């Protein structure tokens, strides 16, 4: 009997990065264009919202259109925009549980009560991604079952380690990281100091996790600098129409640059 070579399992890890997460849509569209399969999708922070929407069968154009509508920053701050968009498409696609999505999905959150990382692979397609993106100091925790969920990026902003567990050593892990550099600036008030400190804590082991578990890394926001003096711009400014499109295009372009290498690795890792 002839042995047939099979491609390796592929896990795509989408890291946190606030509204810059529209770059993830560009990556997903590039993969679709070049027929790169995804067996597992691992997300945290705002990438969980985008991931659930895309994984429900909503096109990137539809998703961008919903977020491009003119809104004042305080509507984003109240998170009503995330909830409204999720509710609309979840109802439209009749998604009841994240385990019913097209691609098996792992969503990273943190339980504020215990301080533990919680990985959801089933459960509410509304509350879990909202909890995964609930950055402390900006949005309130999400109460779900016995948990008080906050942003998964607090402990694991680029969950390549979770992706690696899904595919094993023989699989392929592709990480999309939206890491950025900080501008050099003095703290301005307690709120700014707390926000920057939270970011520093979450980013401390980011590179180590990515490098230890990823076969390929895509960096759409490479070289981007952020500041905490104007926290509204840092957290909400990326929701402007032009910036949504700019980050989407950057994600698409950076993914396309890696397509040849991805296909080479898929062939290299083929197993009997």
mmCIF file of C-alpha atoms in Angstrom:
data_model
loop_
_atom_site.group_PDB
_atom_site.id
_atom_site.type_symbol
_atom_site.label_atom_id
_atom_site.label_comp_id
_atom_site.label_asym_id
_atom_site.label_seq_id
_atom_site.Cartn_x
_atom_site.Cartn_y
_atom_site.Cartn_z
ATOM 1 C CA UNK A 1 0.000 0.000 0.000
ATOM 2 C CA UNK A 2 1.432 3.359 -1.027
ATOM 3 C CA UNK A 3 2.035 5.942 1.673
ATOM 4 C CA UNK A 4 0.554 9.373 1.005
ATOM 5 C CA UNK A 5 2.312 12.509 2.213
ATOM 6 C CA UNK A 6 0.121 14.897 4.160
ATOM 7 C CA UNK A 7 0.660 18.570 4.827
ATOM 8 C CA UNK A 8 1.355 19.629 8.406
ATOM 9 C CA UNK A 9 -1.377 21.089 10.594
ATOM 10 C CA UNK A 10 -1.247 24.888 10.566
ATOM 11 C CA UNK A 11 -2.080 27.162 13.496
ATOM 12 C CA UNK A 12 -2.382 30.908 13.014
ATOM 13 C CA UNK A 13 -1.725 33.028 16.108
ATOM 14 C CA UNK A 14 -3.154 36.568 16.012
ATOM 15 C CA UNK A 15 -1.606 38.792 18.651
ATOM 16 C CA UNK A 16 -3.125 41.732 20.480
ATOM 17 C CA UNK A 17 -2.640 45.260 19.276
ATOM 18 C CA UNK A 18 -5.752 47.335 19.815
ATOM 19 C CA UNK A 19 -7.410 48.838 16.754
ATOM 20 C CA UNK A 20 -4.333 47.976 14.687
ATOM 21 C CA UNK A 21 -5.865 44.536 14.672
ATOM 22 C CA UNK A 22 -7.422 45.338 11.276
ATOM 23 C CA UNK A 23 -4.028 44.233 9.962
ATOM 24 C CA UNK A 24 -5.157 40.716 10.842
ATOM 25 C CA UNK A 25 -7.934 41.010 8.266
ATOM 26 C CA UNK A 26 -5.324 41.746 5.621
ATOM 27 C CA UNK A 27 -3.332 38.670 6.617
ATOM 28 C CA UNK A 28 -6.416 36.452 6.520
ATOM 29 C CA UNK A 29 -7.345 37.754 3.065
ATOM 30 C CA UNK A 30 -3.810 37.150 1.784
ATOM 31 C CA UNK A 31 -3.953 33.565 3.045
ATOM 32 C CA UNK A 32 -7.319 33.094 1.336
ATOM 33 C CA UNK A 33 -5.984 34.506 -1.940
ATOM 34 C CA UNK A 34 -3.004 32.119 -1.923
ATOM 35 C CA UNK A 35 -4.919 29.084 -0.590
ATOM 36 C CA UNK A 36 -2.982 28.839 2.677
ATOM 37 C CA UNK A 37 -5.061 26.546 4.913
ATOM 38 C CA UNK A 38 -5.674 27.293 8.593
ATOM 39 C CA UNK A 39 -6.477 24.380 10.895
ATOM 40 C CA UNK A 40 -6.484 26.302 14.176
ATOM 41 C CA UNK A 41 -6.978 29.984 14.967
ATOM 42 C CA UNK A 42 -5.568 31.348 18.246
ATOM 43 C CA UNK A 43 -6.377 34.919 19.276
ATOM 44 C CA UNK A 44 -6.207 37.399 22.106
ATOM 45 C CA UNK A 45 -7.344 40.958 22.749
ATOM 46 C CA UNK A 46 -9.095 42.791 19.876
ATOM 47 C CA UNK A 47 -7.918 40.062 17.495
ATOM 48 C CA UNK A 48 -10.503 37.826 19.166
ATOM 49 C CA UNK A 49 -13.318 40.125 18.015
ATOM 50 C CA UNK A 50 -11.954 40.217 14.462
ATOM 51 C CA UNK A 51 -11.278 36.479 14.545
ATOM 52 C CA UNK A 52 -14.815 35.553 15.576
ATOM 53 C CA UNK A 53 -16.305 37.828 12.914
ATOM 54 C CA UNK A 54 -14.095 36.527 10.089
ATOM 55 C CA UNK A 55 -14.466 32.944 11.294
ATOM 56 C CA UNK A 56 -18.251 33.361 11.137
ATOM 57 C CA UNK A 57 -18.006 33.830 7.384
ATOM 58 C CA UNK A 58 -18.137 37.642 7.349
ATOM 59 C CA UNK A 59 -15.918 39.182 4.673
ATOM 60 C CA UNK A 60 -13.207 41.657 5.595
ATOM 61 C CA UNK A 61 -14.996 44.327 3.535
ATOM 62 C CA UNK A 62 -18.183 43.897 5.563
ATOM 63 C CA UNK A 63 -16.247 44.033 8.829
ATOM 64 C CA UNK A 64 -14.320 47.153 7.822
ATOM 65 C CA UNK A 65 -17.504 48.828 6.643
ATOM 66 C CA UNK A 66 -19.107 48.386 10.061
ATOM 67 C CA UNK A 67 -16.143 49.912 11.872
ATOM 68 C CA UNK A 68 -15.615 52.722 9.369
ATOM 69 C CA UNK A 69 -18.884 54.439 10.198
ATOM 70 C CA UNK A 70 -18.237 57.789 11.839
ATOM 71 C CA UNK A 71 -18.342 57.575 15.628
ATOM 72 C CA UNK A 72 -16.981 59.688 18.426
ATOM 73 C CA UNK A 73 -14.225 58.123 20.507
ATOM 74 C CA UNK A 74 -16.389 57.755 23.617
ATOM 75 C CA UNK A 75 -18.653 55.282 21.835
ATOM 76 C CA UNK A 76 -15.584 53.155 21.229
ATOM 77 C CA UNK A 77 -14.513 53.696 24.835
ATOM 78 C CA UNK A 78 -17.856 52.327 25.990
ATOM 79 C CA UNK A 79 -17.175 49.343 23.738
ATOM 80 C CA UNK A 80 -20.676 49.568 22.315
ATOM 81 C CA UNK A 81 -19.185 49.385 18.831
ATOM 82 C CA UNK A 82 -17.634 45.951 19.465
ATOM 83 C CA UNK A 83 -20.763 44.596 21.075
ATOM 84 C CA UNK A 84 -23.069 45.935 18.373
ATOM 85 C CA UNK A 85 -21.007 44.562 15.479
ATOM 86 C CA UNK A 86 -20.600 41.158 17.119
ATOM 87 C CA UNK A 87 -24.297 40.923 17.982
ATOM 88 C CA UNK A 88 -25.314 41.856 14.430
ATOM 89 C CA UNK A 89 -23.236 39.234 12.657
ATOM 90 C CA UNK A 90 -23.586 36.479 15.263
ATOM 91 C CA UNK A 91 -27.351 36.787 14.908
ATOM 92 C CA UNK A 92 -27.105 36.973 11.112
ATOM 93 C CA UNK A 93 -24.958 33.815 10.929
ATOM 94 C CA UNK A 94 -26.849 32.080 13.770
ATOM 95 C CA UNK A 95 -23.651 31.368 15.708
ATOM 96 C CA UNK A 96 -24.469 30.049 19.182
ATOM 97 C CA UNK A 97 -21.079 28.760 20.348
ATOM 98 C CA UNK A 98 -17.483 29.467 19.275
ATOM 99 C CA UNK A 99 -17.026 25.724 18.772
ATOM 100 C CA UNK A 100 -19.463 26.052 15.842
ATOM 101 C CA UNK A 101 -17.180 28.425 13.908
ATOM 102 C CA UNK A 102 -15.584 27.333 10.626
ATOM 103 C CA UNK A 103 -12.059 27.010 12.049
ATOM 104 C CA UNK A 104 -11.453 25.601 15.562
ATOM 105 C CA UNK A 105 -10.647 28.633 17.683
ATOM 106 C CA UNK A 106 -8.785 29.226 20.943
ATOM 107 C CA UNK A 107 -9.439 32.595 22.580
ATOM 108 C CA UNK A 108 -7.048 33.841 25.265
ATOM 109 C CA UNK A 109 -8.438 35.686 28.266
ATOM 110 C CA UNK A 110 -7.425 36.338 31.874
ATOM 111 C CA UNK A 111 -9.675 35.744 34.879
ATOM 112 C CA UNK A 112 -9.286 38.831 37.071
ATOM 113 C CA UNK A 113 -10.432 36.934 40.168
ATOM 114 C CA UNK A 114 -7.696 34.306 40.027
ATOM 115 C CA UNK A 115 -5.109 36.000 37.816
ATOM 116 C CA UNK A 116 -5.032 32.870 35.638
ATOM 117 C CA UNK A 117 -4.909 32.659 31.869
ATOM 118 C CA UNK A 118 -8.099 31.072 30.555
ATOM 119 C CA UNK A 119 -8.241 29.612 27.041
ATOM 120 C CA UNK A 120 -11.754 29.230 25.643
ATOM 121 C CA UNK A 121 -12.509 26.813 22.818
ATOM 122 C CA UNK A 122 -16.251 26.775 23.365
ATOM 123 C CA UNK A 123 -18.777 29.155 24.837
ATOM 124 C CA UNK A 124 -20.351 32.530 24.099
ATOM 125 C CA UNK A 125 -19.311 34.070 20.754
ATOM 126 C CA UNK A 126 -20.197 37.476 22.212
ATOM 127 C CA UNK A 127 -18.948 37.587 25.798
ATOM 128 C CA UNK A 128 -15.696 35.651 25.340
ATOM 129 C CA UNK A 129 -14.191 37.914 22.623
ATOM 130 C CA UNK A 130 -15.418 40.987 24.525
ATOM 131 C CA UNK A 131 -13.658 39.664 27.623
ATOM 132 C CA UNK A 132 -10.508 38.854 25.667
ATOM 133 C CA UNK A 133 -10.315 42.502 24.532
ATOM 134 C CA UNK A 134 -11.235 44.169 27.861
ATOM 135 C CA UNK A 135 -7.991 46.083 28.458
ATOM 136 C CA UNK A 136 -7.742 47.145 32.133
ATOM 137 C CA UNK A 137 -8.265 50.825 32.756
ATOM 138 C CA UNK A 138 -10.030 51.288 29.420
ATOM 139 C CA UNK A 139 -12.865 48.747 29.519
ATOM 140 C CA UNK A 140 -14.665 47.006 32.358
ATOM 141 C CA UNK A 141 -14.169 43.258 32.914
ATOM 142 C CA UNK A 142 -16.756 40.966 31.340
ATOM 143 C CA UNK A 143 -18.659 38.711 33.712
ATOM 144 C CA UNK A 144 -19.060 35.277 32.174
ATOM 145 C CA UNK A 145 -20.080 32.210 34.185
ATOM 146 C CA UNK A 146 -17.800 32.288 37.258
ATOM 147 C CA UNK A 147 -15.160 34.456 35.592
ATOM 148 C CA UNK A 148 -14.382 38.151 35.430
ATOM 149 C CA UNK A 149 -12.616 38.298 32.099
ATOM 150 C CA UNK A 150 -10.030 40.868 31.042
ATOM 151 C CA UNK A 151 -7.701 41.262 28.075
ATOM 152 C CA UNK A 152 -5.767 38.066 27.331
ATOM 153 C CA UNK A 153 -2.837 40.233 26.287
ATOM 154 C CA UNK A 154 -2.193 41.154 29.917
ATOM 155 C CA UNK A 155 -0.492 37.767 30.323
ATOM 156 C CA UNK A 156 -0.046 36.541 26.760
ATOM 157 C CA UNK A 157 -0.237 39.165 23.986
ATOM 158 C CA UNK A 158 1.103 36.806 21.304
ATOM 159 C CA UNK A 159 -0.177 33.302 22.126
ATOM 160 C CA UNK A 160 2.153 31.328 19.859
ATOM 161 C CA UNK A 161 2.688 28.839 22.707
ATOM 162 C CA UNK A 162 -1.016 27.962 22.680
ATOM 163 C CA UNK A 163 -0.867 27.593 18.901
ATOM 164 C CA UNK A 164 2.127 25.262 19.215
ATOM 165 C CA UNK A 165 0.211 22.997 21.588
ATOM 166 C CA UNK A 166 -2.557 22.687 18.996
ATOM 167 C CA UNK A 167 -0.282 21.438 16.191
ATOM 168 C CA UNK A 168 2.660 19.862 18.007
ATOM 169 C CA UNK A 169 6.276 19.849 16.884
ATOM 170 C CA UNK A 170 5.396 18.508 13.437
ATOM 171 C CA UNK A 171 2.925 21.319 12.794
ATOM 172 C CA UNK A 172 3.420 24.832 11.504
ATOM 173 C CA UNK A 173 2.832 27.924 13.679
ATOM 174 C CA UNK A 174 2.451 31.289 11.970
ATOM 175 C CA UNK A 175 2.380 34.278 14.311
ATOM 176 C CA UNK A 176 1.036 37.689 13.394
ATOM 177 C CA UNK A 177 2.386 40.121 15.964
ATOM 178 C CA UNK A 178 1.352 43.765 16.218
ATOM 179 C CA UNK A 179 4.068 44.647 18.689
ATOM 180 C CA UNK A 180 5.192 48.246 18.672
ATOM 181 C CA UNK A 181 7.850 50.473 20.167
ATOM 182 C CA UNK A 182 7.227 53.120 22.818
ATOM 183 C CA UNK A 183 8.204 56.717 22.292
ATOM 184 C CA UNK A 184 10.575 58.040 24.923
ATOM 185 C CA UNK A 185 8.462 60.167 27.225
ATOM 186 C CA UNK A 186 8.004 61.003 30.876
ATOM 187 C CA UNK A 187 4.904 59.808 32.662
ATOM 188 C CA UNK A 188 2.020 62.285 32.647
ATOM 189 C CA UNK A 189 -0.335 61.583 35.516
ATOM 190 C CA UNK A 190 -1.309 58.388 37.303
ATOM 191 C CA UNK A 191 -3.587 57.059 34.564
ATOM 192 C CA UNK A 192 -0.880 57.274 31.907
ATOM 193 C CA UNK A 193 1.645 55.673 34.258
ATOM 194 C CA UNK A 194 -0.681 52.742 35.014
ATOM 195 C CA UNK A 195 -1.477 52.161 31.323
ATOM 196 C CA UNK A 196 2.153 52.156 30.273
ATOM 197 C CA UNK A 197 3.090 49.871 33.179
ATOM 198 C CA UNK A 198 0.428 47.363 32.124
ATOM 199 C CA UNK A 199 1.791 47.353 28.596
ATOM 200 C CA UNK A 200 5.354 46.875 29.818
ATOM 201 C CA UNK A 201 4.313 43.877 31.913
ATOM 202 C CA UNK A 202 2.451 42.238 29.025
ATOM 203 C CA UNK A 203 5.261 42.800 26.542
ATOM 204 C CA UNK A 204 8.118 41.585 28.735
ATOM 205 C CA UNK A 205 8.079 37.979 27.522
ATOM 206 C CA UNK A 206 6.422 38.610 24.166
ATOM 207 C CA UNK A 207 9.481 38.083 21.985
ATOM 208 C CA UNK A 208 10.497 34.955 23.875
ATOM 209 C CA UNK A 209 7.091 33.333 23.381
ATOM 210 C CA UNK A 210 7.022 34.194 19.673
ATOM 211 C CA UNK A 211 10.578 33.098 18.923
ATOM 212 C CA UNK A 212 10.300 29.839 20.877
ATOM 213 C CA UNK A 213 7.083 28.677 19.225
ATOM 214 C CA UNK A 214 6.756 30.231 15.755
ATOM 215 C CA UNK A 215 7.963 28.899 12.431
ATOM 216 C CA UNK A 216 7.101 32.154 10.659
ATOM 217 C CA UNK A 217 6.395 35.611 12.074
ATOM 218 C CA UNK A 218 4.491 38.352 10.257
ATOM 219 C CA UNK A 219 4.961 41.903 11.611
ATOM 220 C CA UNK A 220 2.563 44.397 9.976
ATOM 221 C CA UNK A 221 3.205 47.147 12.552
ATOM 222 C CA UNK A 222 7.002 46.906 12.503
ATOM 223 C CA UNK A 223 8.545 50.241 13.518
ATOM 224 C CA UNK A 224 5.288 51.783 14.728
ATOM 225 C CA UNK A 225 5.756 53.922 17.832
ATOM 226 C CA UNK A 226 3.026 54.746 20.328
ATOM 227 C CA UNK A 227 2.788 57.117 23.254
ATOM 228 C CA UNK A 228 0.669 57.303 26.371
ATOM 229 C CA UNK A 229 0.409 61.041 26.751
ATOM 230 C CA UNK A 230 -2.504 61.041 24.340
ATOM 231 C CA UNK A 231 -4.149 57.782 25.375
ATOM 232 C CA UNK A 232 -7.266 58.483 23.305
ATOM 233 C CA UNK A 233 -5.198 58.506 20.120
ATOM 234 C CA UNK A 234 -3.192 55.456 21.213
ATOM 235 C CA UNK A 235 -6.247 53.319 21.932
ATOM 236 C CA UNK A 236 -8.952 54.754 19.694
ATOM 237 C CA UNK A 237 -7.287 56.840 16.973
ATOM 238 C CA UNK A 238 -6.715 53.793 14.795
ATOM 239 C CA UNK A 239 -10.454 53.519 14.208
ATOM 240 C CA UNK A 240 -10.405 56.353 11.692
ATOM 241 C CA UNK A 241 -11.362 55.214 8.198
ATOM 242 C CA UNK A 242 -7.940 55.917 6.702
ATOM 243 C CA UNK A 243 -6.074 54.087 9.462
ATOM 244 C CA UNK A 244 -8.334 51.049 9.305
ATOM 245 C CA UNK A 245 -7.562 50.736 5.606
ATOM 246 C CA UNK A 246 -3.852 51.466 6.111
ATOM 247 C CA UNK A 247 -3.439 48.711 8.698
ATOM 248 C CA UNK A 248 -5.469 46.293 6.567
ATOM 249 C CA UNK A 249 -3.216 46.931 3.567
ATOM 250 C CA UNK A 250 -0.083 46.589 5.683
ATOM 251 C CA UNK A 251 -1.263 43.213 6.958
ATOM 252 C CA UNK A 252 -2.062 42.023 3.437
ATOM 253 C CA UNK A 253 1.294 43.173 2.057
ATOM 254 C CA UNK A 254 3.365 41.710 4.892
ATOM 255 C CA UNK A 255 1.562 38.364 4.605
ATOM 256 C CA UNK A 256 2.112 38.244 0.843
ATOM 257 C CA UNK A 257 5.847 38.739 1.416
ATOM 258 C CA UNK A 258 5.865 35.526 3.456
ATOM 259 C CA UNK A 259 3.680 33.371 1.194
ATOM 260 C CA UNK A 260 6.581 31.712 -0.656
ATOM 261 C CA UNK A 261 8.331 30.871 2.607
ATOM 262 C CA UNK A 262 5.094 29.534 4.093
ATOM 263 C CA UNK A 263 4.515 27.243 1.116
ATOM 264 C CA UNK A 264 8.132 26.053 1.278
ATOM 265 C CA UNK A 265 7.730 25.183 4.967
ATOM 266 C CA UNK A 266 4.463 23.373 4.295
ATOM 267 C CA UNK A 267 6.240 21.185 1.758
ATOM 268 C CA UNK A 268 9.288 20.748 3.997
ATOM 269 C CA UNK A 269 7.171 19.606 6.942
ATOM 270 C CA UNK A 270 5.020 17.168 4.992
ATOM 271 C CA UNK A 271 4.692 13.856 6.786
ATOM 272 C CA UNK A 272 3.580 10.324 5.847
#
